[in-house]
PDB file of C-alpha atoms in Angstrom:
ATOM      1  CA  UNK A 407     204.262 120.449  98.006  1.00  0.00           C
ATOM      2  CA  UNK A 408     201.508 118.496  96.099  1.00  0.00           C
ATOM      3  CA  UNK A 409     198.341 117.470  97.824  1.00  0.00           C
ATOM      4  CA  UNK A 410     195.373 115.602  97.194  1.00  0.00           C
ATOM      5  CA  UNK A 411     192.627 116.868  99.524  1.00  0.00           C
ATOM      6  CA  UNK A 412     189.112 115.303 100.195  1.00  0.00           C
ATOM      7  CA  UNK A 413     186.213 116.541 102.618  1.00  0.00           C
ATOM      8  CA  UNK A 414     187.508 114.442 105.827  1.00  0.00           C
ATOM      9  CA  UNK A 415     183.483 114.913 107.315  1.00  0.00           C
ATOM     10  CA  UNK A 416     181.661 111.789 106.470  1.00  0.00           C
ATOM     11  CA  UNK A 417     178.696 112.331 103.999  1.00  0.00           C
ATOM     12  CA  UNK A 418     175.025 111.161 104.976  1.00  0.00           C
ATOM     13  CA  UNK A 419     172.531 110.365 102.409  1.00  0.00           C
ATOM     14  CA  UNK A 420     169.489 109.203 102.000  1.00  0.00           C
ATOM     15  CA  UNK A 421     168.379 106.014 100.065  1.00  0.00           C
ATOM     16  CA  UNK A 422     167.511 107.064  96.527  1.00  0.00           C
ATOM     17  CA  UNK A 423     169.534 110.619  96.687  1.00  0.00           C
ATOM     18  CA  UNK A 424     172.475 111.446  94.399  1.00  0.00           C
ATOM     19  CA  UNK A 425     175.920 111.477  96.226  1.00  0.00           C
ATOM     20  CA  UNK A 426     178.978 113.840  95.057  1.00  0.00           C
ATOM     21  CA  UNK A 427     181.972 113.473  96.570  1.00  0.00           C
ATOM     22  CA  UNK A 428     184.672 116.344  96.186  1.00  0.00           C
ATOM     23  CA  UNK A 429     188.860 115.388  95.372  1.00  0.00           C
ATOM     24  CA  UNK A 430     191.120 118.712  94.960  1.00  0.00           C
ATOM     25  CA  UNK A 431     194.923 118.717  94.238  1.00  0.00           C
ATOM     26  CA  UNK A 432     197.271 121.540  94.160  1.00  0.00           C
ATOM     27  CA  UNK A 433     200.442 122.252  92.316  1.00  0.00           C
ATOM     28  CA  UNK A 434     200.298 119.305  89.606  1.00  0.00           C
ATOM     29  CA  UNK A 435     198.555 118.831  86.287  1.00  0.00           C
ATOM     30  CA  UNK A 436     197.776 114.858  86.520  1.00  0.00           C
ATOM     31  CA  UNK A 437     197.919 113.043  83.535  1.00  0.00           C
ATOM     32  CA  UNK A 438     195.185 110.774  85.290  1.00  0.00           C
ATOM     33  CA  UNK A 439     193.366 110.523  88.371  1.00  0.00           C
ATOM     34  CA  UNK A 440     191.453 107.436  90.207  1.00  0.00           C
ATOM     35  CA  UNK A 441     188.610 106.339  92.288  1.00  0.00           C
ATOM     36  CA  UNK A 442     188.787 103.328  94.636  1.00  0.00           C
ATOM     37  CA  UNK A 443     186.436 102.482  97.265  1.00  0.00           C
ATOM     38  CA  UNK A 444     187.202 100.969 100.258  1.00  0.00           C
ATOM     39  CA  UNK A 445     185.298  98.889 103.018  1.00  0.00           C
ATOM     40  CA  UNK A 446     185.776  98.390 106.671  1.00  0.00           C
ATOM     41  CA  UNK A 447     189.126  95.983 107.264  1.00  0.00           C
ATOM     42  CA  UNK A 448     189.443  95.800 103.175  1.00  0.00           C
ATOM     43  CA  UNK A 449     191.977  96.614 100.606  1.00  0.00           C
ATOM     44  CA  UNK A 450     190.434  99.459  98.160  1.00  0.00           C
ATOM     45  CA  UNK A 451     188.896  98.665  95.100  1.00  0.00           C
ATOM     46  CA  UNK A 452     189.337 100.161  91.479  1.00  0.00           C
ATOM     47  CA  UNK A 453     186.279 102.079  90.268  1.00  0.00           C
ATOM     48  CA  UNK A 454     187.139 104.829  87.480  1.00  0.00           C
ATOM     49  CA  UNK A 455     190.207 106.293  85.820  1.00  0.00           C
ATOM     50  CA  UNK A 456     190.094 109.489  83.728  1.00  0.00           C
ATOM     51  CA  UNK A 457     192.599 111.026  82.148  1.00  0.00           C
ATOM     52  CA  UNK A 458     193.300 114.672  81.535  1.00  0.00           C
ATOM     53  CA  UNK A 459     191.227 114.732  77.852  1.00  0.00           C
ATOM     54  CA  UNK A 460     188.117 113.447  79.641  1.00  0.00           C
ATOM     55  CA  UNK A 461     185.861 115.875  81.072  1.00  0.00           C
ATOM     56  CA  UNK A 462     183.742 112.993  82.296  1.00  0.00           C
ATOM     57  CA  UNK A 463     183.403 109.047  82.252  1.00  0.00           C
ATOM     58  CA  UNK A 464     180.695 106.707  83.386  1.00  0.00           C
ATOM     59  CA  UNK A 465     180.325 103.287  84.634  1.00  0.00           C
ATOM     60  CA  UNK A 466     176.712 102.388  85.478  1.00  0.00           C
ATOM     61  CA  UNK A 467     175.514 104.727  88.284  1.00  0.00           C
ATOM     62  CA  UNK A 468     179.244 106.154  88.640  1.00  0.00           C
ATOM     63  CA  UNK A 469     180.227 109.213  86.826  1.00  0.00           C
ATOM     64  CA  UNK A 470     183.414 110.922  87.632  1.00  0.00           C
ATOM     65  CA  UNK A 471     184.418 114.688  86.125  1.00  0.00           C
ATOM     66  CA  UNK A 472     188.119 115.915  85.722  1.00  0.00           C
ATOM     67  CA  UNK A 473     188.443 119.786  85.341  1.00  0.00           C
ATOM     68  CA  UNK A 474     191.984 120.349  85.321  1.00  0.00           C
ATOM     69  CA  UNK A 475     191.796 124.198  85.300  1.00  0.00           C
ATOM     70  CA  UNK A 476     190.074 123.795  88.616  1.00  0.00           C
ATOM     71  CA  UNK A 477     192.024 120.946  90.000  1.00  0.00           C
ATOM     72  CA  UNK A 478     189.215 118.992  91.024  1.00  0.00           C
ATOM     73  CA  UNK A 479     187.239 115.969  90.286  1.00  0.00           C
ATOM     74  CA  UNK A 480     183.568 115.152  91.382  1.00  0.00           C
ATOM     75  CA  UNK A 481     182.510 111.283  91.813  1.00  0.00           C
ATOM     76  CA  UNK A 482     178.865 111.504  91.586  1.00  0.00           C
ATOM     77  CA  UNK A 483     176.483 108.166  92.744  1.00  0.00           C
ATOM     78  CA  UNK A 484     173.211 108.092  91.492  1.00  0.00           C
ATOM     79  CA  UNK A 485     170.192 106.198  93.124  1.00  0.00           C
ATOM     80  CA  UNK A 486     172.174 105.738  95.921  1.00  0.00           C
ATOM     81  CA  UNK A 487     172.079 102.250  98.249  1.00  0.00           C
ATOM     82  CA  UNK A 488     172.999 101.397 101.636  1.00  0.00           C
ATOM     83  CA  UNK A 489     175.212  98.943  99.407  1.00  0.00           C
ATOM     84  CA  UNK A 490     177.234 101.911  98.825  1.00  0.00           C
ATOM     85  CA  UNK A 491     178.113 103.060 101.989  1.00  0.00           C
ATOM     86  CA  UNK A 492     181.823 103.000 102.368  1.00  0.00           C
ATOM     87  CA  UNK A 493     184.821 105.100 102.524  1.00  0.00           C
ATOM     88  CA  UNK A 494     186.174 106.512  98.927  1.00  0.00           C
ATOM     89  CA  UNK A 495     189.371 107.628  97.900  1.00  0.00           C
ATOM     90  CA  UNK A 496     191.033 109.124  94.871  1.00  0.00           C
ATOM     91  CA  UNK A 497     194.273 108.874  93.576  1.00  0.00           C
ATOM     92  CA  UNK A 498     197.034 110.641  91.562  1.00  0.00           C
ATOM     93  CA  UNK A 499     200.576 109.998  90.096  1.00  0.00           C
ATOM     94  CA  UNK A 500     202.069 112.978  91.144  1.00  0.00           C
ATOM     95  CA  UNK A 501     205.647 111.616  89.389  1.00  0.00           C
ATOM     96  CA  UNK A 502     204.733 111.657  86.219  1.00  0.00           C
ATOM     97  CA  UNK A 503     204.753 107.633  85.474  1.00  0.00           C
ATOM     98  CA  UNK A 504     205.026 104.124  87.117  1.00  0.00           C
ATOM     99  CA  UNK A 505     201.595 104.459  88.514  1.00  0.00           C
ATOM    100  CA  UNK A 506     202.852 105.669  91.835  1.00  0.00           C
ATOM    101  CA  UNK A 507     199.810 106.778  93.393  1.00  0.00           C
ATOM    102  CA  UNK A 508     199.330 109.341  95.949  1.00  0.00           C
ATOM    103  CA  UNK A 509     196.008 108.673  97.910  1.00  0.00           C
ATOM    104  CA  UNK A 510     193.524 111.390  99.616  1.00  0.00           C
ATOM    105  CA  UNK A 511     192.386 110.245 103.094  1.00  0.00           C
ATOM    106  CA  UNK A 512     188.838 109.545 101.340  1.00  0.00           C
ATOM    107  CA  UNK A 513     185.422 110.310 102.268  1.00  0.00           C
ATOM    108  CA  UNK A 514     183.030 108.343 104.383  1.00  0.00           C
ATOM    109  CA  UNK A 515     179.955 107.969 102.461  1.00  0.00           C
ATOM    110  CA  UNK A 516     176.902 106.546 104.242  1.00  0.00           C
ATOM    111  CA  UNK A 517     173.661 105.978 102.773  1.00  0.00           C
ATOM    112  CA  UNK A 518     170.363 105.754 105.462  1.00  0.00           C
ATOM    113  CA  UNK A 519     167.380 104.090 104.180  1.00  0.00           C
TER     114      UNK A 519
ATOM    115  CA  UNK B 980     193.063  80.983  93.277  1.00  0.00           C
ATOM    116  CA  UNK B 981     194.167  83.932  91.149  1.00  0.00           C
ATOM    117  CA  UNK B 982     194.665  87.334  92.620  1.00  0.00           C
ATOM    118  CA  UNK B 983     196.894  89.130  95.027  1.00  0.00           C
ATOM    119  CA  UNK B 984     197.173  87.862  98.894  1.00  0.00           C
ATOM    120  CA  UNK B 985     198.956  89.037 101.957  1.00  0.00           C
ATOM    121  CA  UNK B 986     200.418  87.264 104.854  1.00  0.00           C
ATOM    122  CA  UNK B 987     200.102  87.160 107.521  1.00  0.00           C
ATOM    123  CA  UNK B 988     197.102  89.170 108.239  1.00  0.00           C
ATOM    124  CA  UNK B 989     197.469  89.882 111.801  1.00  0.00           C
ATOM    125  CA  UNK B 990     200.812  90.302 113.594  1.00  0.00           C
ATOM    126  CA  UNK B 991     202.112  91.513 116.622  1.00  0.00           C
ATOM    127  CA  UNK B 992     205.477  91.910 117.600  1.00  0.00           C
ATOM    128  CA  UNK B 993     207.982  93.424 119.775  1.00  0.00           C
ATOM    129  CA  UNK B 994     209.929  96.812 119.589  1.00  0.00           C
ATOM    130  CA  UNK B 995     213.493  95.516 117.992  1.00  0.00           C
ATOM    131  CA  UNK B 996     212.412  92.537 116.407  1.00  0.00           C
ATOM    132  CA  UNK B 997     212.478  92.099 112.774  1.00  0.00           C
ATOM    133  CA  UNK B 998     209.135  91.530 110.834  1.00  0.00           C
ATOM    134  CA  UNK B 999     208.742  89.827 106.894  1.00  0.00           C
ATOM    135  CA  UNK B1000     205.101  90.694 105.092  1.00  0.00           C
ATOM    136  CA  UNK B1001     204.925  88.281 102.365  1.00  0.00           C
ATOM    137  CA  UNK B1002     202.911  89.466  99.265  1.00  0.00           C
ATOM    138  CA  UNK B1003     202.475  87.215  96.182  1.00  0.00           C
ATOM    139  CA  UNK B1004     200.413  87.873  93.208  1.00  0.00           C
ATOM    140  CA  UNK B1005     198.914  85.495  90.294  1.00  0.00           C
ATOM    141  CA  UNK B1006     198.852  87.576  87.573  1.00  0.00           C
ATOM    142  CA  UNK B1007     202.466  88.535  86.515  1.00  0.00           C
ATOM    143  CA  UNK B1008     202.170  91.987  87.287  1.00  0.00           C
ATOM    144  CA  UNK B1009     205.523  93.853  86.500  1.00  0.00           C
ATOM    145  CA  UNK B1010     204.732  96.676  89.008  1.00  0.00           C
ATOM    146  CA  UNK B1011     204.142  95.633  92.730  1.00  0.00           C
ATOM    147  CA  UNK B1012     204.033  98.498  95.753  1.00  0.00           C
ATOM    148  CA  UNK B1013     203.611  98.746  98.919  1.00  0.00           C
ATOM    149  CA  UNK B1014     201.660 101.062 101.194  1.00  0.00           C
ATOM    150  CA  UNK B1015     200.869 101.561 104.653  1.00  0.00           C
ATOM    151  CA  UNK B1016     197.740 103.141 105.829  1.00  0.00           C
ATOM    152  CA  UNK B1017     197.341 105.238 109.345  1.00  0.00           C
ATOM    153  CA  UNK B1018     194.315 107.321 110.672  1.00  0.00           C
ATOM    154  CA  UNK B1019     194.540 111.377 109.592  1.00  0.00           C
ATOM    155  CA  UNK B1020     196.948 109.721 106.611  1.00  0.00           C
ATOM    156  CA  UNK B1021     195.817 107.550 104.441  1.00  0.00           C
ATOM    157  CA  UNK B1022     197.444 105.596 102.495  1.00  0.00           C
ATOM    158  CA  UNK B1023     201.271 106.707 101.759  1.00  0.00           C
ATOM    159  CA  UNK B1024     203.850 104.394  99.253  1.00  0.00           C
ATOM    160  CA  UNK B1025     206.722 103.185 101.250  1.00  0.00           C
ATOM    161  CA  UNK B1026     208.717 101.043  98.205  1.00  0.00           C
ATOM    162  CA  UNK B1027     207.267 100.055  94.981  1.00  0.00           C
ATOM    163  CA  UNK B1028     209.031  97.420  91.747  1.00  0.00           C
ATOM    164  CA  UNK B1029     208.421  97.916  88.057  1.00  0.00           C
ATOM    165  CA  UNK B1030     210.241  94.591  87.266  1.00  0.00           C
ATOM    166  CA  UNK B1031     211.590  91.567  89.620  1.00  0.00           C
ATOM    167  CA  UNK B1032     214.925  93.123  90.687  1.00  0.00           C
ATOM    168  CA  UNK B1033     214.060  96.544  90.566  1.00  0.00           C
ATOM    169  CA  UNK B1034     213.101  98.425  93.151  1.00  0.00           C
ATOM    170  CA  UNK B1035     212.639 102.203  94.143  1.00  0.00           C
ATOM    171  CA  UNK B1036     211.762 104.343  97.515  1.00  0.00           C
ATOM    172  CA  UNK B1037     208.246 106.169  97.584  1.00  0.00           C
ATOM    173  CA  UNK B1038     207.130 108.376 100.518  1.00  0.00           C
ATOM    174  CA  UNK B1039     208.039 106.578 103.624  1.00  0.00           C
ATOM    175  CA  UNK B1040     210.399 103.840 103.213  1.00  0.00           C
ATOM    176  CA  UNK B1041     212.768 104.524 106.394  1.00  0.00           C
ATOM    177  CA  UNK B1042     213.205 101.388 108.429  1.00  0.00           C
ATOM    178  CA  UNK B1043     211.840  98.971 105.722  1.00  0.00           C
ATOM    179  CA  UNK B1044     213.752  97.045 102.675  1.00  0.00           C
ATOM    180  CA  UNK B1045     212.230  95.172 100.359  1.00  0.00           C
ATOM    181  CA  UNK B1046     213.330  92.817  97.431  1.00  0.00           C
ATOM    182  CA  UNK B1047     211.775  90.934  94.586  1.00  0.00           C
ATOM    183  CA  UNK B1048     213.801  88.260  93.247  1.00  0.00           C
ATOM    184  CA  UNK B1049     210.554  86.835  91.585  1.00  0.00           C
ATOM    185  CA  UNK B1050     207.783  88.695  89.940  1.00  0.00           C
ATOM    186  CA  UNK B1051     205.026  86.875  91.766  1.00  0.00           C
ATOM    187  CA  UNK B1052     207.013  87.795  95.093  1.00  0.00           C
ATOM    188  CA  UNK B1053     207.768  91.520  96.945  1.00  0.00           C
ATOM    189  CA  UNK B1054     208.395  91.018 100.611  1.00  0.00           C
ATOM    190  CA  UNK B1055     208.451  93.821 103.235  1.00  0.00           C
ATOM    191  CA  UNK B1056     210.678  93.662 105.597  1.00  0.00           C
ATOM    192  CA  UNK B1057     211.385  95.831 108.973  1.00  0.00           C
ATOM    193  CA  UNK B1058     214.446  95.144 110.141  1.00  0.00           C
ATOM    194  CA  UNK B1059     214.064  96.464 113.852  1.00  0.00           C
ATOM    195  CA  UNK B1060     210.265  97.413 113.911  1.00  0.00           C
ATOM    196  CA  UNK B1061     209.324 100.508 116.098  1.00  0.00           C
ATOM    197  CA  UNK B1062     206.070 101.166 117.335  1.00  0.00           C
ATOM    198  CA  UNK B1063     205.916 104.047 114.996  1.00  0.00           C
ATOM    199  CA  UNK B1064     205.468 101.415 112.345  1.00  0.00           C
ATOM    200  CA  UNK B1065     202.176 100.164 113.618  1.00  0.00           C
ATOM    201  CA  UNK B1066     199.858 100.172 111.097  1.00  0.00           C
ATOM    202  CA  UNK B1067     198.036  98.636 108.022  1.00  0.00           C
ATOM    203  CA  UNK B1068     200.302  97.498 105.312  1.00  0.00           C
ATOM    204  CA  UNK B1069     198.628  97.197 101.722  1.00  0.00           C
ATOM    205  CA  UNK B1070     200.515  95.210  99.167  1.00  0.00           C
ATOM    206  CA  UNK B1071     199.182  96.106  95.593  1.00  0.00           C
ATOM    207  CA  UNK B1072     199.820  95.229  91.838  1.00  0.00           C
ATOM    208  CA  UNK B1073     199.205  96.443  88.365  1.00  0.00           C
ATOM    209  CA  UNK B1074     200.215  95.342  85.008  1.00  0.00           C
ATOM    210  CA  UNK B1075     200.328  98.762  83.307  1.00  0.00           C
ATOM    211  CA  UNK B1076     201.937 102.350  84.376  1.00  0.00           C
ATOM    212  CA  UNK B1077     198.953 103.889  84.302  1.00  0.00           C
ATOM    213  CA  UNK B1078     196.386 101.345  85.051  1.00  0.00           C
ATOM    214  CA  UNK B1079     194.218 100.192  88.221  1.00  0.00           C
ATOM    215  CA  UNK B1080     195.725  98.811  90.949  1.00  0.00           C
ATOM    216  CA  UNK B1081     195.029  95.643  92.511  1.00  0.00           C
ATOM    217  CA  UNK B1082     195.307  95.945  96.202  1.00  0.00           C
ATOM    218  CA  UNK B1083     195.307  92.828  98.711  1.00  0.00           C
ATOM    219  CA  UNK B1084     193.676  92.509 101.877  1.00  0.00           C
ATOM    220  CA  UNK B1085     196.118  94.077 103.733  1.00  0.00           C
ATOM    221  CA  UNK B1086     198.572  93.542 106.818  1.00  0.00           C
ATOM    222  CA  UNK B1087     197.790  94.716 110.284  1.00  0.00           C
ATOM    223  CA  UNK B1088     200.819  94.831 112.732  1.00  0.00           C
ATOM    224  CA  UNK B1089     200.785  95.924 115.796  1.00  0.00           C
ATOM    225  CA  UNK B1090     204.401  97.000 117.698  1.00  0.00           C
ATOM    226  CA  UNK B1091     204.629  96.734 121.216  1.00  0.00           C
TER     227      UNK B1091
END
């Protein structure tokens, strides 16, 4: 069956450090896969979307890879904050089209001054 | 004020009883879900609407129905909730097929 797996132990950090978080799927070739973080009693928030040509995309001190052949995308934060502690998820459509996502069960990021 | 909001927030009801999560969004959105999200997990797509009046299963949709007569509107309803349907319910919205979605501030019901 298809799975999206993320590391369930929450990732410490120190202020300053880069984080990478890990996102592996089996038994599907995505056309797309997303980011989203979410806080403590909140809905999750967009952050990136790259699609299967993209090797990599960046918004400010986000950058996301997509290797397909691996089945696995990295979401890197650089300069890391306390601001960016929170718990992040990715997503896939594993049907092909209508944006029906599947999410992982995200990792905890924490970032210690 | 534009966006995408849930009510209500907090609910807690009785084994048996039948329970309506409103979810209304500002931005004509043709595709609406909803999710519910549970420790060990995460989130999982019960129903989800690519237009008003059409509406398809995801993951987990026994015990729920849903509907969506309007655009702006895609209720959830459980029509005899269970305990086993405890949990936090995520309405979300996207105006593209393979575009962000727009997630609300979710649902948390509690079945006794």
């Amino acid at each position: 069956s298809q799975k999206i797996e993320q590391n369930s132990e929450a990732l410490n950090i120190q202020e300053g450090k880069t984080a990478t978080l890990t996102c592996n799927y089996t038994n599907y070739s995505p056309a797309y896969l997303q980011w989203y973080r979410q806080d403590p009693g909140r809905g999750p928030v967009f952050l990136l979307l790259i699609r299967e040509n993209e090797k990599e995309k960046r918004k400010e001190r986000l950058k996301v890879t997509f290797d397909t052949t691996l089945k696995q995308s990295l979401f890197h934060i650089t300069a890391s904050q306390p601001a960016d502690s929170a718990t992040y998820l990715c997503a896939l459509d594993f049907t092909g089209g209508g944006n029906k996502l599947t999410f992982g069960t995200g990792t905890q990021l924490k970032v210690e001054l | 004020d534009a966006g995408i909001t849930q009510s209500p927030r907090y609910k807690i009801t009785e084994t048996g009883r039948q329970v309506t999560l409103m979810c209304h969004q500002t931005w004509s959105h043709s595709y609406m879900f909803w999710y519910r999200q549970d420790l060990g997990h995460g989130l999982r797509l019960i129903y989800y609407s690519a237009a008003a009046d059409i509406t398809d299963k995801g993951e987990v949709p026994d015990g729920y129905v849903v509907s969506r007569s309007k655009t702006e509107n895609f209720p959830l309803t459980l029509e005899s909730a269970t305990r086993s349907q405890t949990s936090v319910y995520f309405c979300a919205s996207t105006g593209t097929g393979d575009g962000e979605l727009f997630f609300g501030e979710g649902s948390r019901l509690t079945v006794l």
